[in-house]
Structure formats: structure tokens, C-alpha cells
């Protein structure tokens, strides 16, 4: 089957990428992904919403084999996994126009060298008619680039949302069938690239809520025929309460930092505080990002290398700073051999986190009873802070 039908004259013409395991050479994709493109057949015009990753251009063109005329290629987001096949589609349909916004046009010209004359620029909430079908463009910036927008098919009440509400899942299902799987994949996606922009995304959700939406068709993962499911999940991730949880990314070289970290885990557990522990030597960084969505506290476990934090910890601290989670408290624990500037260096790496810093603690060499007592005091302070903000 080349196309899947979402409604009369509305087809999924995307590609499932079963094998991809990394995005942007950074983001793990444990379940693969899909690049969803949609063909909208109006009584007067034919439009393609988004394309696919350029490595799958031929597959997309194969699905358009019997389409003799394409009037519009709608680019909702200029990142290459959705825009990268536009040049090939334009080559097949030289009369087609690329509909997008001003910001996206500039990015598409820079990244794909699409000629200026190929574009039609739309404004926020502007409509374009395909005949008996009407497309309304709704700007939803910073999901996760500045130019991102959605398009609402008014007669069918379908919102095509591109990355917004997407999930990296390779599946033969057109619609969501396994909510648990999609919830986790969508939360992972939110955590990895959208969390820093959550206040803008909250405004975007308010904006699209002006419309009666029967279906959300993202450009990754299955289509939501119950949009409330994913819209409520996003609202919770953005504005929902913090959890009584401490996230501890750590790494250990000779075991000292690990002894401190494991003692902290036990101490917090005994006090009724949940812990999510990530050994960065083996962890999936996407799981760490997901844990940061709701956790009240972050404790970084860092051994010292050449007087500074271990490079894997630098990576995690940089990531946490970039993702700007709503975490309220941060501390650092760790160890050193003869001297360390780990606390100063890590402290300077997380200026974006609007947090209260709980006094860090480093031990010299193998931890002693005195060091373990310091860790228990840290657990006491974290527990008290969680109580103060009503989490316990
Ligand atoms: Fe799926 Fe931001 O690209």
C-alpha cells in the first residue's frame, strides 16, 4: 500500500525509518522514527504537507508516482528531516510553489538553496483554498526552531503539527494504538528538544485551542485521533507539578563517587524521596532528559579529572543547562585525588537553571564515615526542601 487515507482526499505519504538510532548525532532513537508527509487533494489544488528526510526522497517520490500535478509544497519546519526532499519534489513538479513563512523561507534558502521565486509566503492565520478544502496556517514558533508553524485543515478539523506533538516511533500504525508507548516517546521528544521553550509552547497550545481539532497529524510518529491525550500530556509536562524526585546523573572512575552516590540513593529512599539514577558511562541520555521534565532536584555526581569534572559530567551539565528543566534545587557531590575545581567549574556551567543551590560536597579519596555523614545531611536538606514546597 503506497498511501494511507486519513480522510477523503487526505493521505499519509510518509516513510518509516525502522533503523535510525540517532538524531542530530545526539538524540537516541530507541524505537526508530517516521517522517510523515501528507498529500491533500482538493477539488482545485493539490498540496503536499512537509516532505521526508533526504535519504528517503526516492521513497516519497514513489508514493507520488501517479500524482501528475502538485500545486503546493507546504513547509511547516525547515529542519532537513521534513524539508530535505523539497528540492527533489520541486524537480519533479517545477510548477509547484513552496508555501511557508518568512523565517522558514530564509532558512530553506540557506540550507537547501531553494530559489526565492519558488516561494509563497503566508502570514499567521492566513488561509489558502484548495477548492473545497481550506488550509489555515497557524504560527507556533519555537517548537523547536523559530519558524515552526502548523496548518489546520478546516473542513476536516485536522491539525498538521510537524514536530509539535510528534514522537520518534517506527510503526505501521497510522493512528495511536499503544498510548503508553506513544506517551513515553512523545515525552522523550519533548524533553530532548522542546523543554527549553515550554512557556512559548504553552502559548502555542492556547492558540491552537481556539480551533476545534478532531485529529492531530504530526510529522513523526502516529496520528492522534484523540488530540486531548497528547495536548493534556504537553500541558502536564509544561505546567504540571514537580515530583518528589531527585535525578542523579553520575560517573565514577575508581569507585569513590559511586560510593557517595549510592549512599545518597539509600539515604533519600529511607526518607521517602524517589531517586532516578543515571550512570553516564552506560545511560541513554534521552532517559535522563525525560527524568528532568518533572524532578524537583538534580544532584550531579562528579569525579575529578585533571582538577575539573569528568568530561561525561560536563556533557550532562551542559545538556541540563541547555534543556532548562523546571527543577528547583541542585547540588553536586563527588570526589578528587589531590585537588579539585570541579564545583566551581560545574557551578559556572548551569547559569540557565533557576534553582536554589544546596551546598555541594566533595570527598578526598575513598569516602570515610565522616563523608557518608555529610551525604546523609545532604539527604536531610533535600527532604526538607521537598517538604517546604509541598511535595511530601
Ligand atoms: Fe523533526 Fe525539528 O525536525
GROMACS .gro file of N, CA, C and O in nm, residues 198 232-243 293-294 326:
model
   64
  198UNK      N    1   0.930   2.591   2.682
  198UNK     CA    2   0.796   2.548   2.725
  198UNK      C    3   0.697   2.662   2.746
  198UNK      O    4   0.578   2.644   2.726
  232UNK      N    5  -0.315   1.723   2.666
  232UNK     CA    6  -0.311   1.719   2.813
  232UNK      C    7  -0.173   1.678   2.863
  232UNK      O    8  -0.124   1.731   2.964
  233UNK      N    9  -0.110   1.583   2.792
  233UNK     CA   10   0.025   1.540   2.833
  233UNK      C   11   0.121   1.659   2.824
  233UNK      O   12   0.200   1.684   2.916
  234UNK      N   13   0.115   1.734   2.715
  234UNK     CA   14   0.203   1.851   2.700
  234UNK      C   15   0.177   1.952   2.812
  234UNK      O   16   0.271   2.009   2.868
  235UNK      N   17   0.049   1.977   2.842
  235UNK     CA   18   0.018   2.074   2.948
  235UNK      C   19   0.080   2.029   3.079
  235UNK      O   20   0.131   2.109   3.157
  236UNK      N   21   0.076   1.897   3.106
  236UNK     CA   22   0.133   1.846   3.230
  236UNK      C   23   0.285   1.863   3.231
  236UNK      O   24   0.343   1.905   3.331
  237UNK      N   25   0.350   1.832   3.120
  237UNK     CA   26   0.496   1.844   3.116
  237UNK      C   27   0.538   1.990   3.129
  237UNK      O   28   0.642   2.020   3.186
  238UNK      N   29   0.456   2.081   3.078
  238UNK     CA   30   0.493   2.223   3.080
  238UNK      C   31   0.459   2.286   3.214
  238UNK      O   32   0.541   2.354   3.275
  239UNK      N   33   0.337   2.263   3.261
  239UNK     CA   34   0.287   2.338   3.376
  239UNK      C   35   0.253   2.251   3.496
  239UNK      O   36   0.212   2.302   3.600
  240UNK      N   37   0.265   2.121   3.481
  240UNK     CA   38   0.225   2.030   3.588
  240UNK      C   39   0.317   2.042   3.708
  240UNK      O   40   0.424   2.104   3.702
  241UNK      N   41   0.275   1.985   3.822
  241UNK     CA   42   0.355   1.996   3.944
  241UNK      C   43   0.486   1.918   3.936
  241UNK      O   44   0.497   1.820   3.863
  242UNK      N   45   0.583   1.966   4.012
  242UNK     CA   46   0.708   1.891   4.025
  242UNK      C   47   0.683   1.762   4.102
  242UNK      O   48   0.587   1.753   4.179
  243UNK      N   49   0.772   1.667   4.084
  243UNK     CA   50   0.759   1.541   4.158
  243UNK      C   51   0.865   1.532   4.267
  243UNK      O   52   0.972   1.593   4.256
  293UNK      N   53   1.217   1.636   3.325
  293UNK     CA   54   1.092   1.710   3.299
  293UNK      C   55   1.017   1.742   3.429
  293UNK      O   56   0.964   1.852   3.445
  294UNK      N   57   1.015   1.647   3.522
  294UNK     CA   58   0.930   1.662   3.641
  294UNK      C   59   1.005   1.667   3.773
  294UNK      O   60   0.945   1.696   3.877
  326UNK      N   61   1.235   2.254   3.482
  326UNK     CA   62   1.175   2.335   3.588
  326UNK      C   63   1.223   2.294   3.727
  326UNK      O   64   1.166   2.338   3.828
   0.00000   0.00000   0.00000
